[in-house]
Structures are given as structure tokens and as C-alpha cells.
Coordinates of C-alpha atoms in Angstrom, one line a residue:
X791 CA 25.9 -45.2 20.4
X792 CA 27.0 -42.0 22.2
X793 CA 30.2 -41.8 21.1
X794 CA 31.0 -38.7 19.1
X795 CA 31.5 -40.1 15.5
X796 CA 28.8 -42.4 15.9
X797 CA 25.8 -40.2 17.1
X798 CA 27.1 -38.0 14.4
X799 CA 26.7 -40.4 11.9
X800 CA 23.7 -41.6 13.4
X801 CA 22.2 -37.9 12.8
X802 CA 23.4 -37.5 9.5
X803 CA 21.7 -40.8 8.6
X804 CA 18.4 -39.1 10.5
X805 CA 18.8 -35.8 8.3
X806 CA 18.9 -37.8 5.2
X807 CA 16.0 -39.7 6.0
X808 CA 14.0 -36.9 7.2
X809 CA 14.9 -34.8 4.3
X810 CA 14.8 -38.0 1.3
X811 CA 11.7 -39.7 2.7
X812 CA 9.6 -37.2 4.5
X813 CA 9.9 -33.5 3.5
X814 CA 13.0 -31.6 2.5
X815 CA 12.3 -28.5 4.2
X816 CA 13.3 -31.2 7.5
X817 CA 16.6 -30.0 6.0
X818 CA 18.9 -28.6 8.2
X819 CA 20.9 -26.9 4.9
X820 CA 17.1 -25.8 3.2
X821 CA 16.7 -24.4 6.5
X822 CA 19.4 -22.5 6.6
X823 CA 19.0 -21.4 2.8
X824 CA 15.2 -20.6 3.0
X825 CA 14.7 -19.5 6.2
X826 CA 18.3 -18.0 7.1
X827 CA 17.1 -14.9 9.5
X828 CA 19.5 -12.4 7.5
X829 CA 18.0 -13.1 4.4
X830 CA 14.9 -12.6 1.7
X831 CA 13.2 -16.2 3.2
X832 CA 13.5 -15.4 6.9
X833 CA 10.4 -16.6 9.1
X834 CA 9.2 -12.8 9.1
X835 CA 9.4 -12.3 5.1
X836 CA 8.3 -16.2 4.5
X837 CA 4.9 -15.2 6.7
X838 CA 4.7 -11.9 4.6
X839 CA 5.0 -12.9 0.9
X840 CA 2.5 -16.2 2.0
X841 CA 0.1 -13.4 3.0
X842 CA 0.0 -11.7 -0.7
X843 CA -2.1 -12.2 -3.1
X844 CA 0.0 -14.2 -5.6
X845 CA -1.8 -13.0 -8.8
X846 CA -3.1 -9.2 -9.7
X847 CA -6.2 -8.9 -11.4
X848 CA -5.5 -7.9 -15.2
X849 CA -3.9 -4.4 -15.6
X850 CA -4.2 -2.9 -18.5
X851 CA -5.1 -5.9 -20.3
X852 CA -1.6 -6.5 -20.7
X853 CA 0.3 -7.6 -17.2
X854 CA -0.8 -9.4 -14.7
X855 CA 1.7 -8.5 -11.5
X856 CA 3.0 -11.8 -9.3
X857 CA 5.0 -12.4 -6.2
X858 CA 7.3 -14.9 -7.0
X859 CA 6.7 -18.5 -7.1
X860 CA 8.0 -21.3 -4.6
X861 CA 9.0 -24.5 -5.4
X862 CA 8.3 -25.5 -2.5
X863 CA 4.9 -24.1 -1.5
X864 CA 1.3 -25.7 -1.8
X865 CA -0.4 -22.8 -3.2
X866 CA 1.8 -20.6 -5.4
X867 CA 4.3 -23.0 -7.1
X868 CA 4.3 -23.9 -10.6
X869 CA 2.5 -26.8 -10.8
X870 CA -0.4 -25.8 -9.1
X871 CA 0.3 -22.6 -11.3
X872 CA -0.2 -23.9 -14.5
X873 CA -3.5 -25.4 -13.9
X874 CA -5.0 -22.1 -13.1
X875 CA -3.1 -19.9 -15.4
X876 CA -2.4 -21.9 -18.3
X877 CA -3.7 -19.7 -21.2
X878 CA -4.6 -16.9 -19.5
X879 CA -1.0 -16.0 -18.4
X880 CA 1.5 -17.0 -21.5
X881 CA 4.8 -15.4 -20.5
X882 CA 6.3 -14.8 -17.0
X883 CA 9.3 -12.1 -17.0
X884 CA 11.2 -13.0 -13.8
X885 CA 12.8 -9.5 -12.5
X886 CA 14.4 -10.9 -9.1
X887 CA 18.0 -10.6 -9.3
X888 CA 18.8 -14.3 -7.8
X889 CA 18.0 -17.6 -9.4
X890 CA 14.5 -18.7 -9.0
X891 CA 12.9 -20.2 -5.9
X892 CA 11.3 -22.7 -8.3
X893 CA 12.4 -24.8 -11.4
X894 CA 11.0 -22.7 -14.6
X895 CA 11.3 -25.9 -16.6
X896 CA 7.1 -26.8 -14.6
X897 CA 6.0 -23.4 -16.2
X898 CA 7.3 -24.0 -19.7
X899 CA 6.1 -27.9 -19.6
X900 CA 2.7 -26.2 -18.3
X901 CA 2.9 -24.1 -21.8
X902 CA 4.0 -20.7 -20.0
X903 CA 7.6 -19.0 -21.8
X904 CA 9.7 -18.2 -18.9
X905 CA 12.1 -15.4 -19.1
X906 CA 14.5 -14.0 -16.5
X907 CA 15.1 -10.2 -16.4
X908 CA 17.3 -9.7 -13.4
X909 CA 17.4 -6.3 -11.8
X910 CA 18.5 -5.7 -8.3
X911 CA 15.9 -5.5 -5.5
X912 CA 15.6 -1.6 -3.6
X913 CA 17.4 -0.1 -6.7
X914 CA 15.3 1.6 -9.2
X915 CA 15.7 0.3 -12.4
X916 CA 17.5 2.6 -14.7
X917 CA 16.5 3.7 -18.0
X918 CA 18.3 1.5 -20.0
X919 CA 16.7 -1.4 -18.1
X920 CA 13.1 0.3 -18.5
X921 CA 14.5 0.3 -22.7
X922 CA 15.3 -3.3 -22.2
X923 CA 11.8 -4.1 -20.7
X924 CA 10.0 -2.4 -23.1
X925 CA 12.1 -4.1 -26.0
X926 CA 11.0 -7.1 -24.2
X927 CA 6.9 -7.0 -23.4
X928 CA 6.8 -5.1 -27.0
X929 CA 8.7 -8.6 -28.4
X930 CA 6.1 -11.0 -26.2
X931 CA 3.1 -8.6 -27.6
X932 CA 4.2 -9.1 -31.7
X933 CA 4.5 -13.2 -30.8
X934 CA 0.5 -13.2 -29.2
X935 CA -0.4 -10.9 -32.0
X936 CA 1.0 -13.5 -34.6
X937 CA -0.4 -16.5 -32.6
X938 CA -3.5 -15.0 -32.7
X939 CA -3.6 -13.9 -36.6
X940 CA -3.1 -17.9 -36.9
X941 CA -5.9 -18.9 -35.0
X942 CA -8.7 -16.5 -36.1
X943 CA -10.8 -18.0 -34.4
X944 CA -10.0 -16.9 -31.2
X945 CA -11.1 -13.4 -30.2
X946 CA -8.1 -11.1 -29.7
X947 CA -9.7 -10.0 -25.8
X948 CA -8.9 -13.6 -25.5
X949 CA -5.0 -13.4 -25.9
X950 CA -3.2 -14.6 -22.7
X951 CA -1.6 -12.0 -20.2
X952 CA 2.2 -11.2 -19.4
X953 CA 3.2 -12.2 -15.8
X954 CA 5.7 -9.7 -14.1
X955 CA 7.1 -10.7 -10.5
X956 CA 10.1 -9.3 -8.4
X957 CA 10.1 -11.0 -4.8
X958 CA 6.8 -9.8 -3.5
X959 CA 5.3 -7.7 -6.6
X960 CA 4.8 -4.0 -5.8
X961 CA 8.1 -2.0 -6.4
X962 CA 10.4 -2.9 -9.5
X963 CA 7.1 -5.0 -10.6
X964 CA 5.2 -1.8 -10.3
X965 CA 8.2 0.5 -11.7
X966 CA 8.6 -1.5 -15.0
X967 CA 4.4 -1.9 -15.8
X968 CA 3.6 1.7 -15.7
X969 CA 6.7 2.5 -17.4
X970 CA 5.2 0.6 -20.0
X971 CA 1.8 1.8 -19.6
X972 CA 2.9 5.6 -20.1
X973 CA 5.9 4.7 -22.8
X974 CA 3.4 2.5 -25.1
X975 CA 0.0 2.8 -24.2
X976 CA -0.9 6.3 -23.6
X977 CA -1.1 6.8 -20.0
X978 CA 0.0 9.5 -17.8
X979 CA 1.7 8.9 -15.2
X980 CA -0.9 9.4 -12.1
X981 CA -3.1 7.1 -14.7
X982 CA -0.6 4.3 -14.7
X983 CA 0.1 4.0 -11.1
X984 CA -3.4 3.9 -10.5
X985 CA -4.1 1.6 -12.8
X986 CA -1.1 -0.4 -11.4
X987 CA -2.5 0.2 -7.6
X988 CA -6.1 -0.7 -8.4
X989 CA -5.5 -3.8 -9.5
X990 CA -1.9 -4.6 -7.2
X991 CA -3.0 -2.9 -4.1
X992 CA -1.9 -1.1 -2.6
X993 CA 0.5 -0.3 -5.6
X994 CA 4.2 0.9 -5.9
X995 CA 4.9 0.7 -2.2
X996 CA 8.5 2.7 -2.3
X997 CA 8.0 6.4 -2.3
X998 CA 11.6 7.2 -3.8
X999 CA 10.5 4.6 -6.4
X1000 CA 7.6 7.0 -8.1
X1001 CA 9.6 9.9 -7.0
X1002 CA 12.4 8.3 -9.9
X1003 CA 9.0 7.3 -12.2
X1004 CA 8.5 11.5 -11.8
X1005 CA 11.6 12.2 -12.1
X1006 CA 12.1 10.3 -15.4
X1007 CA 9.2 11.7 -17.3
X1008 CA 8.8 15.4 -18.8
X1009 CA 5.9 17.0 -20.5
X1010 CA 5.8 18.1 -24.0
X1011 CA 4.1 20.9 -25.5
X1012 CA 0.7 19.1 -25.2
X1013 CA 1.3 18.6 -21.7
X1014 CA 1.2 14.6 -21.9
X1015 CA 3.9 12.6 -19.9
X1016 CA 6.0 10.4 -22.0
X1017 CA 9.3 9.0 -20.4
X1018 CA 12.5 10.0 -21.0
X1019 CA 14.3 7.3 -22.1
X1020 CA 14.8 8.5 -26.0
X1021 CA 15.7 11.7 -24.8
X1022 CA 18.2 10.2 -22.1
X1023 CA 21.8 11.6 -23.1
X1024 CA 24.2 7.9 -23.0
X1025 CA 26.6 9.7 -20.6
X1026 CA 23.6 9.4 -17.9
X1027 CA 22.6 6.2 -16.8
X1028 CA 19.8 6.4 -14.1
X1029 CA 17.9 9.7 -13.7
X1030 CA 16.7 10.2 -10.0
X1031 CA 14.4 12.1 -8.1
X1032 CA 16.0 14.5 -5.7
X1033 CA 15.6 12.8 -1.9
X1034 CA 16.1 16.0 0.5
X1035 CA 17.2 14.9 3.6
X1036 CA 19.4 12.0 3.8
X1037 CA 23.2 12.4 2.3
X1038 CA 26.1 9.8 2.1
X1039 CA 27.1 11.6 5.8
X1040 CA 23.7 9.5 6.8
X1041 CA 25.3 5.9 6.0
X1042 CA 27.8 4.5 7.6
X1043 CA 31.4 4.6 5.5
X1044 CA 31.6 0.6 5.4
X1045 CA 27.8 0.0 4.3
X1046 CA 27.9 3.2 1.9
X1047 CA 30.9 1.4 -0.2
X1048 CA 29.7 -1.5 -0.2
X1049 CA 26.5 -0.9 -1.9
X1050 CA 27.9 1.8 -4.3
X1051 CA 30.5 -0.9 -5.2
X1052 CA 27.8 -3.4 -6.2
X1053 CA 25.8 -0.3 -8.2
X1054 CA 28.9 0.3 -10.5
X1055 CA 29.6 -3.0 -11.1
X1056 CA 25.8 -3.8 -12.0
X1057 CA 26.1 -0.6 -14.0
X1058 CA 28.5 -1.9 -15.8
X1059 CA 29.8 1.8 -16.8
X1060 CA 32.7 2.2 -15.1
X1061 CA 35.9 1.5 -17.6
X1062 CA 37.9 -1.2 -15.8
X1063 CA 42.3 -1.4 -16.6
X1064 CA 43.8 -4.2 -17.9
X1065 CA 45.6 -4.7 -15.0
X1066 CA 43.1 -4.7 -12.7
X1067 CA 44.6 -8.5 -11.1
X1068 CA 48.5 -8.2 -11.7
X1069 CA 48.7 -4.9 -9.8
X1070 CA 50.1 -3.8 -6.2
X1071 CA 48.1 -0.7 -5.0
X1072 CA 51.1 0.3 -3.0
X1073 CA 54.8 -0.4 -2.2
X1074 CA 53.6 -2.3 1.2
X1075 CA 51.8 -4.9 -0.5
X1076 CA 53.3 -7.9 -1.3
X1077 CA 50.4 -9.2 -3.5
X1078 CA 48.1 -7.9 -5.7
X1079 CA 44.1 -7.3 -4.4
X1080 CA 42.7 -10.6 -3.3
X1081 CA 39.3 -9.5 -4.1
X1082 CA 37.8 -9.6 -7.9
X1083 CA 35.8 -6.9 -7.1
X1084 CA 38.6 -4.7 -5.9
X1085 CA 38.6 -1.6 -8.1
X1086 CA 34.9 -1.1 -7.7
X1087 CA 35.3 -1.2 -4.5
X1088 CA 38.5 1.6 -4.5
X1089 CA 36.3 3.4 -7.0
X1090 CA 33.4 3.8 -4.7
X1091 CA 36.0 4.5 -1.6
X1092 CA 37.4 7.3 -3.9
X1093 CA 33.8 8.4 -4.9
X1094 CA 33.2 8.6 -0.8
X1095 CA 35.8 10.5 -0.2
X1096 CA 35.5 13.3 -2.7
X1097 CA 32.0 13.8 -1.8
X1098 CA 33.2 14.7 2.1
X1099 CA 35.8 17.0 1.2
X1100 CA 34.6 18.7 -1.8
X1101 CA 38.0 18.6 -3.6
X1102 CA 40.9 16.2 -3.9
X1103 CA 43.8 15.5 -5.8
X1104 CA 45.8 12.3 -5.8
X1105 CA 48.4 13.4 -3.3
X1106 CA 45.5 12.8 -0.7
X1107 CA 44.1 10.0 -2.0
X1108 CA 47.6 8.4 -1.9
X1109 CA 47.9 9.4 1.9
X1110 CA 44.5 8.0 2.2
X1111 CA 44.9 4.0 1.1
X1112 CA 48.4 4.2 2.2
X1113 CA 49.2 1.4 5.0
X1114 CA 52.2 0.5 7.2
X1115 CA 55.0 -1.4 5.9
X1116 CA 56.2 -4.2 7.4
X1117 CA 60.1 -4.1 7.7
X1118 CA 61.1 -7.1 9.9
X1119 CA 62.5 -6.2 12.9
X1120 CA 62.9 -2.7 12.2
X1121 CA 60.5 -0.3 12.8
X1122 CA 57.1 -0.1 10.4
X1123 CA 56.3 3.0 8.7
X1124 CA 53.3 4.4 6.1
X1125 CA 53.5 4.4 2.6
X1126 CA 51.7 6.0 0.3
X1127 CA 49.3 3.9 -1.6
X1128 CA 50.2 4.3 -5.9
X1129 CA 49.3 7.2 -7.3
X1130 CA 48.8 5.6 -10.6
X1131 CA 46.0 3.2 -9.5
X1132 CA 44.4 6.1 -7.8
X1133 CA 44.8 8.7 -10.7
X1134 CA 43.0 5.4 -12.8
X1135 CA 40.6 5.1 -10.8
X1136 CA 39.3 8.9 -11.1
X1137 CA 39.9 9.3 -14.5
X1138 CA 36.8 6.0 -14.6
X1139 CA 34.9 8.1 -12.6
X1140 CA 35.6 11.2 -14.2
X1141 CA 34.5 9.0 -17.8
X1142 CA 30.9 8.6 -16.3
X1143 CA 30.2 11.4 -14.8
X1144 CA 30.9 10.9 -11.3
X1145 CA 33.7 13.7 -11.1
X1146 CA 34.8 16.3 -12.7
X1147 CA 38.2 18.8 -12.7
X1148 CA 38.0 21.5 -10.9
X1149 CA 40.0 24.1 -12.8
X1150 CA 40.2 26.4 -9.8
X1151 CA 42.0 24.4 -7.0
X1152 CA 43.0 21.6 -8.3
X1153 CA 42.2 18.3 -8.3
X1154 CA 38.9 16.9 -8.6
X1155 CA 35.3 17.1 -7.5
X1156 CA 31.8 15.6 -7.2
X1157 CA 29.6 16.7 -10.2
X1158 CA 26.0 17.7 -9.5
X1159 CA 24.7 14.1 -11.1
X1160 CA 27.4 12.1 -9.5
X1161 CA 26.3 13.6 -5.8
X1162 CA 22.3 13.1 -6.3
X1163 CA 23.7 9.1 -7.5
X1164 CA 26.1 9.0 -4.6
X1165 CA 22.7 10.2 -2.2
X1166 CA 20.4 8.1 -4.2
X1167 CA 22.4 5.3 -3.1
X1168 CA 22.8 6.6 0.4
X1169 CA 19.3 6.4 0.7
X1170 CA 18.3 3.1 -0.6
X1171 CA 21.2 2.0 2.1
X1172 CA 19.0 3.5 4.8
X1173 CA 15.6 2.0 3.1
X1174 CA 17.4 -1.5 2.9
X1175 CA 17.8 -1.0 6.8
X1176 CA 15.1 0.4 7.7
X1177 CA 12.3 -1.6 6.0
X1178 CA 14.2 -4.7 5.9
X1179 CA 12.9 -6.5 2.6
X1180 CA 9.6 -4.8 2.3
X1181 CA 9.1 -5.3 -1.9

């Protein structure tokens, strides 16, 4: 019984018991899924999201605001769900960038539409993405209209509510309702966040997220707020509030790339060669990049760069990725890294605004949009740190 492949055996066999027969949250692999300590479901986020309240009252009379459902919860899963909610929520727009923690298919069998919006959590959405949201709610709005014009007999106060949930409810939830409420509905902003934080206390919960909501909104000549989003020149993607204090010197080079790596590629901007998995970066490389994500991550490296030294041409960028070749037994040496991929790779960034020429020295720089996107980033690194996944 205690030899090594039996008592393994023997605890596989208990693990599928425990897991087929009794609960399978006795799972050692849901455990490590759900309550993994470096991700969203850790013990100390799982404790914080069960202590929300899982359903705003109405705002608006459009939205109701959610935290995200569980599949595996008592309370706030969609079975339990749609016996509260049925007909008084008839949409939920699912914002959380992962697949759901629960099987949609109980929601729509309940008579709730499901539909997934992913956006990426501590990011704030951009304007195309508050466009897309808009499009969205404004499509759901037209169908409950119609449904209602069908049924006259029900009163049109009587029309079911739009559910919106990110993870917890409060930030991207928040930034995409009062988006709405000041683009369609006539509200100025301090109106819509209070609206928003009246009935979602305690509201957006992300200062740099209203400090983007302000920064995307002007006033017209009657001194009412409208968003900018049909004023929003197509070169610039995400208008941002100016964060004073923290800079891409703040973040740590590895963590810094990382993160503006996954912003381009979510982006979805940045122009991308042809050649992108044939090609050697440099005459010491054997093979081509290993990793898909390769030239987003070289473009953000590049980006980094640029924005410590002001101004640089290729010749330094070459120097830069450059690495030792190996020559057998002979002595290694460094070679430059291709000046072709590098050249490429500003030329993308130069197409969205990232950098620009400098027609003095040479070479290129960091425009004025690309270094408040480069700090935005920076400090949504340091937020991600420092408030773990506070949503």
C-alpha cells in the first residue's frame, strides 16, 4: 500500500472521488485554478468579491452594475440568478477580459441574452471601446423598445435592465455606464459618476480612471460635457489624463515591457511585417524569435528605450539587441542585432504616433502623446502592484 506508484494511485483515485462525488472545489487542479495565490481568485480577492454586493440598485433606469458571477458559488451564480432577475435584468454585457467564471448557457436558458465585451482589467478603456459600448447598449435599448411596442400592454417603466460586470463592478463597469450616461442621456460628468456612485457605492474606485473620463470630455459653447469620441482624430487611440508623478523611470524595465507589449497588441494599431516568423533579428541567431508575440515585445523594448535617451537612431538600437556569437572554440564576440528589423519596428511606431523624426539630430524621438501613453502605462504597472486586483 505504501509503495510509491500505489499510494499514488491510491490518491488519484481519492481526488477523483472527492472531486466526482462530493464537491469539485475538493479539486486539487480547481484549487489551483480558483484559488491560485498569484491570481484574480486568490483566498484574499475570493473573501473580497463574496463581500460585494452582487447587484446595484437601478442607475439611470438603464444599467444595473454586477460583480461577476460564479459557477461555483451559492449566492451569485446563474441559477440562483435567474430566479431573482429574470425580467428585470434582460441583457448581461460581460466586460472581464477572461472567459467566464460561470457557464452563460444558465443565464440564456433563464431568458437573460449574454454577451461578452472583453476589455482588459486596470486599463482604461479607450475610445473606440467606449464607441463599441455605446453601439452596443444603444442596440440592446432599440430590441426592449421593440419588445415592448409588441406587448402594449406592459408599461414601458416596466422594460428589464442592462447588467454590466467587470470582476468586482466599480472601475471599467463604472467607466463604460457614465460614458453612456453623459454620451446619450444628458448627463454631465460629476452627474454620472454620482449617479454611478449612488447607486454602486462607493463608485469608480480608480482615481486615474475618472481622471481619463475628464480627460476625454470637452465643453462646448453651452458649457455641457459631451465626450469626445466623434471628435477623436483616428490617429489617437486612448486619450489620457496627465498622471504627474510617476514616469516609465518608476517601473521596472522587465515589467514596463511586458505590460506595454500586451497594450499594443490589444490595441491592435501597431502595423505588423510579413515576416514577422521567418526572420533572424541578428547574425548570431540561428533561429527565428520563438515567441509569437515577439515584435510587440521589441516594439515596446524600442519604445523604452527612446523614452530614456530622448533620441536614437538605429545604429544604437542595433548595439542595443545585439548579443554574443557563438563561434565554437574560438573566441565569442557581439554582433549587432539587424538594423532592418529595428528600422521596421520604428517606422510601426512612428505610424501610430509613438515617435516621431527629429529633423535636428537625427534619429528619432518620443512624441508628446506617445510619452503620456508610455506613463499612462507606467502607472497602471505601479497600480497593478500596488493595489493588487482591487476592481
Amino acid at each position: 500500500m505504501y509503495d510509491a506508484v500505489t499510494s499514488r494511485t491510491l490518491s488519484g483515485l481519492i481526488q477523483d472521488f472527492l472531486s466526482d462525488h462530493v464537491d469539485k472545489r475538493l479539486s486539487p487542479g480547481w484549487q489551483l485554478q480558483y484559488l491560485t495565490t498569484e491570481g484574480k481568485w486568490d483566498v484574499k480577492n475570493l473573501a473580497k468579491w463574496q463581500a460585494i454586493t452582487p447587484v446595484s440598485a437601478s442607475i439611470a433606469g438603464v444599467f444595473r452594475a454586477m460583480k461577476t458571477l460564479r459557477e461555483v458559488d451559492d449566492r451569485h451564480c446563474p441559477r440562483v440568478f435567474v430566479k431573482e432577475w429574470a425580467g428585470k435584468i434582460g441583457w448581461v454585457v460581460d466586460i472581464s477580459h477572461e472567459s467566464p467564471m460561470y457557464n452563460p448557457n444558465g443565464l440564456e436558458e433563464g431568458g437573460i441574452e449574454y454577451h461578452k465585451f472583453p476589455t482588459v482589467s486596470k486599463l482604461p478603456p479607450t475610445v473606440e471601446e467606449v464607441k463599441s459600448f455605446i453601439t452596443l447598449i444603444d442596440g440592446l435599448r432599440s430590441k426592449a423598445r421593440k419588445d415592448t411596442e409588441k406587448h402594449s400592454q406592459n408599461e414601458v417603466g416596466n422594460s428589464p435592465l442592462i447588467g454590466v460586470h467587470c470582476h468586482y463592478g466599480f472601475n471599467r463597469t463604472g467607466f463604460f455606464i457614465v460614458s453612456y450616461l453623459v454620451e446619450k442621456m444628458g448627463f454631465t460628468l460629476q452627474d454620472g459618476l454620482q449617479e454611478f456612485a449612488r447607486n454602486r457605492p462607493p463608485g469608480i474606485r480608480h482615481d486615474y480612471f475618472i481622471d481619463t473620463l475628464f480627460d476625454m470630455l470637452r465643453k462646448d459653447s453651452r458649457q455641457e460635457t459631451h465626450l469626445r469620441i466623434s471628435t477623436a482624430s483616428s490617429g489617437s487611440t486612448h486619450t489620457t489624463a496627465n498622471m504627474p508623478g510617476v514616469s516609465v523611470r518608476d517601473v521596472e524595465a522587465n515589467k514596463f515591457i511586458d505590460a506595454y507589449a500586451a497594450f499594443l497588441k490589444r490595441q491592435g494599431k501597431l502595423p505588423i511585417p510579413g515576416w514577422v516568423d521567418t526572420v533572424k533579428t541578428s547574425h548570431a541567431k540561428e533561429l527565428p524569435p520563438q515567441s509569437i508575440d515577439w515584435f510587440y515585445i521589441r516594439a515596446a523594448s524600442v519604445a523604452r528605450h527612446i523614452y530614456m535617451r530622448k533620441t536614437v537612431g538605429v545604429g544604437r538600437l542595433r548595439k542595443a539587441h545585439g548579443s554574443q556569437k557563438n563561434r565554437g572554440s574560438r573566441p565569442s564576440h557581439h554582433v549587432d542585432a539587424s538594423g532592418s528589423v529595428d528600422r521596421k519596428v520604428m517606422q510601426a511606431l512612428e505610424k501610430i504616433g509613438v515617435l516621431e523624426q527629429d529633423e535636428d539630430k537625427g534619429g528619432r524621438r518620443i512624441t508628446q502623446s506617445g510619452q503620456r501613453d508610455l506613463d499612462r502605462i507606467a502607472m497602471t504597472t505601479l497600480e497593478a502592484e500596488d493595489e493588487g486586483d482591487d476592481e
